[in-house]
């Protein structure tokens, strides 16, 4: 059978790995071994709970398993039967993101289950998410209560995960931007209204690229980061900035925006990190003067009436 991606096998001659617990006195299992066994158990459980009728297959009279057979999952996901069997046996094999995506679709995984699958496989899901586990109702409530101060949640790739009403009208009508394009770097090179709203655009682009490079050092092999960089590099303007190889960490700073509704707004930018690493953060723009505060309040009123 033709596979959709070439998978490599390490230690294939060592024999099948079973899911049995380690014998008393045996050395503790490594984290990767435990993760492989969890992945195998997860796949078996999901396979056994998908009926043939759900995927358009006849049940037949000799079916012994309550759900799908391994060869049926392999066929539907376009992967080799032997390879999929090894995966359910917790063999030490390398799995591609393309195959994980096919398995997620074949087994009807929801967003949480799909995320769990990729995490167990030690891979990063390159598919843009329409929702984010970081954005809890409590965090969204915090953003809303900060109005009229513009605030949003971002990850270290500059993806905008959530925002309040004032932020949604600060640089452009963010609600009108497709979720997969809600990225500050992408918008600063492709969205004319967003670009014109940044008073010091070139300086801002250099700072963002320098921070992005610094954060990417921890994610050089991650498909999502590579996909974003590939998209950015289609812009000659970005390539010129990126090829400077500048690196910068996070720091509070003053910014100026030119809003189409209320005019110029000066703010103090602050990052509130949601964890110990350079991951998701709450970005806030506090008004730097009374005039900016008044204009923020007017912008918030416009956003509410929208």
Short mmCIF file of C-alpha atoms in Angstrom, two decimals:
data_model
loop_
_atom_site.label_atom_id
_atom_site.label_comp_id
_atom_site.label_asym_id
_atom_site.label_seq_id
_atom_site.Cartn_x
_atom_site.Cartn_y
_atom_site.Cartn_z
CA UNK A 1 0.00 0.00 0.00
CA UNK A 2 1.24 3.49 -0.85
CA UNK A 3 1.87 5.60 2.25
CA UNK A 4 1.20 9.34 2.39
CA UNK A 5 4.57 10.01 4.03
CA UNK A 6 7.80 8.05 4.42
CA UNK A 7 8.24 7.02 8.04
CA UNK A 8 11.58 5.96 9.52
CA UNK A 9 11.99 3.18 12.05
CA UNK A 10 14.61 3.12 14.79
CA UNK A 11 15.39 -0.11 16.49
CA UNK A 12 12.96 -2.10 14.34
CA UNK A 13 14.87 -5.31 14.94
CA UNK A 14 14.35 -5.10 18.69
CA UNK A 15 10.95 -6.78 18.43
CA UNK A 16 7.49 -5.57 19.33
CA UNK A 17 7.13 -3.42 22.40
CA UNK A 18 4.23 -4.33 24.65
CA UNK A 19 2.28 -2.07 26.96
CA UNK A 20 3.03 -4.18 30.05
CA UNK A 21 4.24 -2.45 33.20
CA UNK A 22 7.93 -2.61 34.04
CA UNK A 23 9.04 -5.55 36.18
CA UNK A 24 9.83 -4.89 39.87
CA UNK A 25 13.35 -3.58 40.24
CA UNK A 26 13.62 -2.63 36.57
CA UNK A 27 15.00 0.75 35.55
CA UNK A 28 12.31 3.45 35.26
CA UNK A 29 10.98 4.08 31.77
CA UNK A 30 12.11 7.19 29.93
CA UNK A 31 9.66 10.00 29.24
CA UNK A 32 9.64 9.14 25.52
CA UNK A 33 8.82 5.49 26.28
CA UNK A 34 5.94 6.45 28.55
CA UNK A 35 4.66 8.85 25.90
CA UNK A 36 4.78 6.16 23.19
CA UNK A 37 2.74 3.79 25.36
CA UNK A 38 0.20 6.53 26.07
CA UNK A 39 -0.01 7.28 22.35
CA UNK A 40 -0.55 3.59 21.54
CA UNK A 41 -3.30 3.26 24.15
CA UNK A 42 -4.99 6.45 22.96
CA UNK A 43 -5.04 5.30 19.34
CA UNK A 44 -6.39 1.86 20.27
CA UNK A 45 -9.14 3.38 22.39
CA UNK A 46 -10.24 5.80 19.68
CA UNK A 47 -10.09 3.10 16.97
CA UNK A 48 -12.25 0.76 19.04
CA UNK A 49 -14.89 3.46 19.47
CA UNK A 50 -15.32 4.29 15.77
CA UNK A 51 -17.94 2.06 14.16
CA UNK A 52 -17.57 0.84 10.54
CA UNK A 53 -20.81 2.60 9.70
CA UNK A 54 -19.31 5.97 10.72
CA UNK A 55 -16.67 5.70 8.00
CA UNK A 56 -18.89 4.07 5.38
CA UNK A 57 -17.62 0.48 5.77
CA UNK A 58 -19.82 -2.64 5.99
CA UNK A 59 -19.84 -4.31 9.42
CA UNK A 60 -19.91 -7.88 8.07
CA UNK A 61 -20.59 -11.01 10.11
CA UNK A 62 -17.07 -11.97 11.25
CA UNK A 63 -15.97 -8.75 12.94
CA UNK A 64 -14.44 -9.48 16.35
CA UNK A 65 -13.43 -5.95 17.29
CA UNK A 66 -16.18 -3.53 18.42
CA UNK A 67 -14.77 -0.74 16.29
CA UNK A 68 -12.42 -0.43 13.34
CA UNK A 69 -9.66 -2.91 12.54
CA UNK A 70 -6.07 -1.69 12.37
CA UNK A 71 -5.90 -2.31 8.64
CA UNK A 72 -9.06 -0.25 8.15
CA UNK A 73 -7.58 2.72 10.00
CA UNK A 74 -4.37 2.37 7.97
CA UNK A 75 -6.32 2.27 4.72
CA UNK A 76 -8.47 5.29 5.59
CA UNK A 77 -5.42 7.30 6.72
CA UNK A 78 -3.32 6.13 3.71
CA UNK A 79 -0.49 4.69 5.82
CA UNK A 80 1.07 1.24 5.82
CA UNK A 81 -0.65 -1.45 7.91
CA UNK A 82 2.67 -2.64 9.37
CA UNK A 83 3.68 0.87 10.30
CA UNK A 84 0.34 1.60 11.97
CA UNK A 85 0.54 -1.71 13.87
CA UNK A 86 3.97 -0.73 15.17
CA UNK A 87 2.54 2.60 16.27
CA UNK A 88 -0.15 0.84 18.32
CA UNK A 89 2.55 -1.43 19.76
CA UNK A 90 4.48 1.61 21.03
CA UNK A 91 7.45 0.93 18.77
CA UNK A 92 10.14 3.60 18.62
CA UNK A 93 9.21 5.05 15.21
CA UNK A 94 9.25 8.58 13.88
CA UNK A 95 5.86 9.91 12.85
CA UNK A 96 5.33 12.85 10.50
CA UNK A 97 2.84 15.66 11.07
CA UNK A 98 1.12 14.70 7.80
CA UNK A 99 0.36 11.21 9.12
CA UNK A 100 -0.78 12.57 12.49
CA UNK A 101 -3.14 14.91 10.65
CA UNK A 102 -4.53 11.96 8.64
CA UNK A 103 -5.03 9.87 11.78
CA UNK A 104 -6.78 12.77 13.54
CA UNK A 105 -9.24 13.08 10.66
CA UNK A 106 -9.74 9.32 10.31
CA UNK A 107 -10.49 8.90 14.02
CA UNK A 108 -12.78 11.97 14.15
CA UNK A 109 -10.70 13.67 16.85
CA UNK A 110 -12.02 16.95 18.20
CA UNK A 111 -9.68 19.89 18.83
CA UNK A 112 -8.69 18.74 22.34
CA UNK A 113 -8.09 15.16 21.21
CA UNK A 114 -6.12 16.34 18.20
CA UNK A 115 -3.92 18.49 20.44
CA UNK A 116 -3.42 15.49 22.74
CA UNK A 117 -2.42 13.30 19.79
CA UNK A 118 0.26 15.73 18.61
CA UNK A 119 1.54 16.25 22.14
CA UNK A 120 1.92 12.50 22.74
CA UNK A 121 3.74 12.17 19.42
CA UNK A 122 6.11 14.99 20.38
CA UNK A 123 5.05 17.06 17.36
CA UNK A 124 3.67 20.54 16.76
CA UNK A 125 0.35 20.81 14.95
CA UNK A 126 0.91 23.11 11.94
CA UNK A 127 -2.82 23.57 11.38
CA UNK A 128 -3.99 27.05 12.42
CA UNK A 129 -6.25 26.71 15.43
CA UNK A 130 -9.64 28.40 15.51
CA UNK A 131 -9.55 28.32 19.30
CA UNK A 132 -6.79 28.22 21.88
CA UNK A 133 -6.67 26.38 25.19
CA UNK A 134 -4.78 29.35 26.66
CA UNK A 135 -7.84 31.57 26.21
CA UNK A 136 -9.96 30.56 29.15
CA UNK A 137 -13.23 32.34 29.95
CA UNK A 138 -11.49 33.94 32.93
CA UNK A 139 -8.73 35.41 30.75
CA UNK A 140 -11.24 36.70 28.21
CA UNK A 141 -13.15 38.29 31.09
CA UNK A 142 -9.95 40.00 32.25
CA UNK A 143 -9.40 41.39 28.76
CA UNK A 144 -12.96 42.71 28.63
CA UNK A 145 -12.68 44.33 32.04
CA UNK A 146 -9.55 46.20 30.96
CA UNK A 147 -11.58 48.15 28.39
CA UNK A 148 -11.08 50.94 27.36
CA UNK A 149 -7.39 50.01 27.72
CA UNK A 150 -6.53 47.97 24.59
CA UNK A 151 -5.40 44.46 25.53
CA UNK A 152 -4.91 41.12 23.82
CA UNK A 153 -3.38 37.68 24.32
CA UNK A 154 -0.47 36.77 22.05
CA UNK A 155 1.91 33.86 21.79
CA UNK A 156 5.62 34.18 21.01
CA UNK A 157 4.88 33.86 17.26
CA UNK A 158 2.81 37.09 17.48
CA UNK A 159 -0.45 35.21 16.83
CA UNK A 160 -3.33 37.22 18.33
CA UNK A 161 -5.26 34.64 20.36
CA UNK A 162 -7.91 36.90 21.93
CA UNK A 163 -8.57 40.62 22.41
CA UNK A 164 -10.98 43.12 23.90
CA UNK A 165 -13.18 45.55 21.98
CA UNK A 166 -10.83 48.52 22.09
CA UNK A 167 -7.85 46.50 20.85
CA UNK A 168 -10.07 45.11 18.10
CA UNK A 169 -10.52 48.64 16.70
CA UNK A 170 -7.11 50.11 17.52
CA UNK A 171 -5.09 49.29 14.39
CA UNK A 172 -7.85 47.98 12.13
CA UNK A 173 -11.19 46.19 12.34
CA UNK A 174 -9.65 42.98 13.66
CA UNK A 175 -12.99 41.14 13.60
CA UNK A 176 -12.91 41.44 9.79
CA UNK A 177 -9.48 39.76 9.58
CA UNK A 178 -9.58 35.95 9.09
CA UNK A 179 -8.34 34.11 12.21
CA UNK A 180 -5.40 32.58 10.32
CA UNK A 181 -4.19 36.09 9.42
CA UNK A 182 -4.41 37.55 12.94
CA UNK A 183 -0.66 37.74 13.44
CA UNK A 184 1.07 41.03 14.19
CA UNK A 185 4.04 40.28 11.93
CA UNK A 186 1.86 39.18 9.02
CA UNK A 187 -0.41 42.21 9.40
CA UNK A 188 2.53 44.63 9.57
CA UNK A 189 3.60 43.52 6.07
CA UNK A 190 0.28 42.77 4.36
CA UNK A 191 -2.57 44.84 5.86
CA UNK A 192 -2.54 48.46 4.71
CA UNK A 193 -4.78 49.84 7.48
CA UNK A 194 -2.72 48.04 10.15
CA UNK A 195 0.51 49.34 8.62
CA UNK A 196 -0.71 52.93 8.40
CA UNK A 197 -1.84 52.84 12.04
CA UNK A 198 1.73 52.25 13.29
CA UNK A 199 3.47 55.62 13.48
CA UNK A 200 7.02 54.19 13.53
CA UNK A 201 6.41 51.20 11.25
CA UNK A 202 9.99 50.39 10.21
CA UNK A 203 11.26 50.51 13.79
CA UNK A 204 8.36 48.35 14.97
CA UNK A 205 8.99 45.78 12.24
CA UNK A 206 12.67 45.53 13.20
CA UNK A 207 11.83 45.10 16.89
CA UNK A 208 9.24 42.40 16.17
CA UNK A 209 11.58 40.53 13.82
CA UNK A 210 14.36 40.66 16.43
CA UNK A 211 12.06 39.31 19.15
CA UNK A 212 10.68 36.68 16.78
CA UNK A 213 14.21 35.48 15.97
CA UNK A 214 15.08 35.30 19.66
CA UNK A 215 11.98 33.23 20.42
CA UNK A 216 12.40 30.99 17.38
CA UNK A 217 15.71 29.64 18.71
CA UNK A 218 13.60 27.37 20.93
CA UNK A 219 11.38 26.26 18.03
CA UNK A 220 13.67 25.77 15.02
CA UNK A 221 12.15 22.40 14.12
CA UNK A 222 8.52 23.28 14.86
CA UNK A 223 6.34 23.12 11.71
CA UNK A 224 4.13 26.01 12.82
CA UNK A 225 7.13 28.33 13.22
CA UNK A 226 8.68 27.21 9.92
CA UNK A 227 5.37 27.71 8.12
CA UNK A 228 5.04 31.25 9.49
CA UNK A 229 8.63 32.12 8.56
CA UNK A 230 8.14 30.75 5.04
CA UNK A 231 5.05 32.90 4.64
CA UNK A 232 6.83 35.99 5.95
CA UNK A 233 9.79 35.46 3.62
CA UNK A 234 7.53 35.97 0.60
CA UNK A 235 7.79 39.67 1.53
CA UNK A 236 11.04 41.31 0.31
CA UNK A 237 10.46 43.95 2.99
CA UNK A 238 10.55 41.29 5.70
CA UNK A 239 13.57 39.52 4.17
CA UNK A 240 15.56 42.76 4.33
CA UNK A 241 14.81 43.08 8.06
CA UNK A 242 15.22 39.35 8.82
CA UNK A 243 18.62 39.13 7.14
CA UNK A 244 20.02 41.63 9.63
CA UNK A 245 20.08 38.76 12.19
CA UNK A 246 19.13 41.12 15.00
CA UNK A 247 17.99 39.58 18.29
CA UNK A 248 16.11 41.25 21.11
CA UNK A 249 14.20 40.16 24.18
CA UNK A 250 10.99 41.58 25.57
CA UNK A 251 11.02 45.05 27.11
CA UNK A 252 8.37 47.67 27.98
CA UNK A 253 8.30 50.60 25.60
CA UNK A 254 6.23 53.56 24.41
CA UNK A 255 4.28 53.30 21.16
CA UNK A 256 2.29 55.66 18.97
CA UNK A 257 -0.71 54.70 16.86
CA UNK A 258 -2.66 56.64 14.25
CA UNK A 259 -6.25 55.47 14.65
CA UNK A 260 -8.68 56.13 11.79
CA UNK A 261 -11.54 56.95 14.19
CA UNK A 262 -10.03 59.09 16.96
CA UNK A 263 -6.57 60.14 15.78
CA UNK A 264 -3.15 59.75 17.37
CA UNK A 265 -2.83 57.67 20.58
CA UNK A 266 0.34 57.32 22.65
CA UNK A 267 0.59 54.24 24.88
CA UNK A 268 2.94 52.39 27.19
CA UNK A 269 3.28 48.76 26.09
CA UNK A 270 3.52 46.09 28.82
CA UNK A 271 3.77 42.29 28.47
CA UNK A 272 2.23 40.22 31.27
CA UNK A 273 3.58 36.68 30.88
CA UNK A 274 1.21 33.79 31.60
CA UNK A 275 3.97 31.31 32.40
CA UNK A 276 7.69 31.04 33.23
CA UNK A 277 8.78 30.60 29.59
CA UNK A 278 8.52 32.85 26.55
CA UNK A 279 5.05 31.66 25.63
CA UNK A 280 1.60 33.27 25.78
CA UNK A 281 1.39 36.76 27.22
CA UNK A 282 -1.16 39.47 27.83
CA UNK A 283 -0.28 42.64 25.96
CA UNK A 284 -1.65 45.89 27.37
CA UNK A 285 -1.49 49.45 26.02
CA UNK A 286 -1.96 51.92 28.86
CA UNK A 287 -2.55 55.54 27.79
CA UNK A 288 0.59 57.65 28.18
CA UNK A 289 -1.25 60.97 28.58
CA UNK A 290 -4.69 62.35 29.29
CA UNK A 291 -5.46 63.10 25.64
CA UNK A 292 -4.73 59.47 24.72
CA UNK A 293 -6.94 58.29 27.58
CA UNK A 294 -9.85 60.38 26.33
CA UNK A 295 -9.37 59.09 22.79
CA UNK A 296 -9.27 55.50 24.02
CA UNK A 297 -12.60 56.02 25.76
CA UNK A 298 -14.09 57.40 22.54
CA UNK A 299 -12.67 54.45 20.59
CA UNK A 300 -14.18 52.04 23.11
CA UNK A 301 -17.57 53.71 22.68
CA UNK A 302 -17.27 53.28 18.89
CA UNK A 303 -16.35 49.61 19.35
CA UNK A 304 -19.33 49.03 21.64
CA UNK A 305 -21.70 50.58 19.12
CA UNK A 306 -20.34 48.47 16.29
#
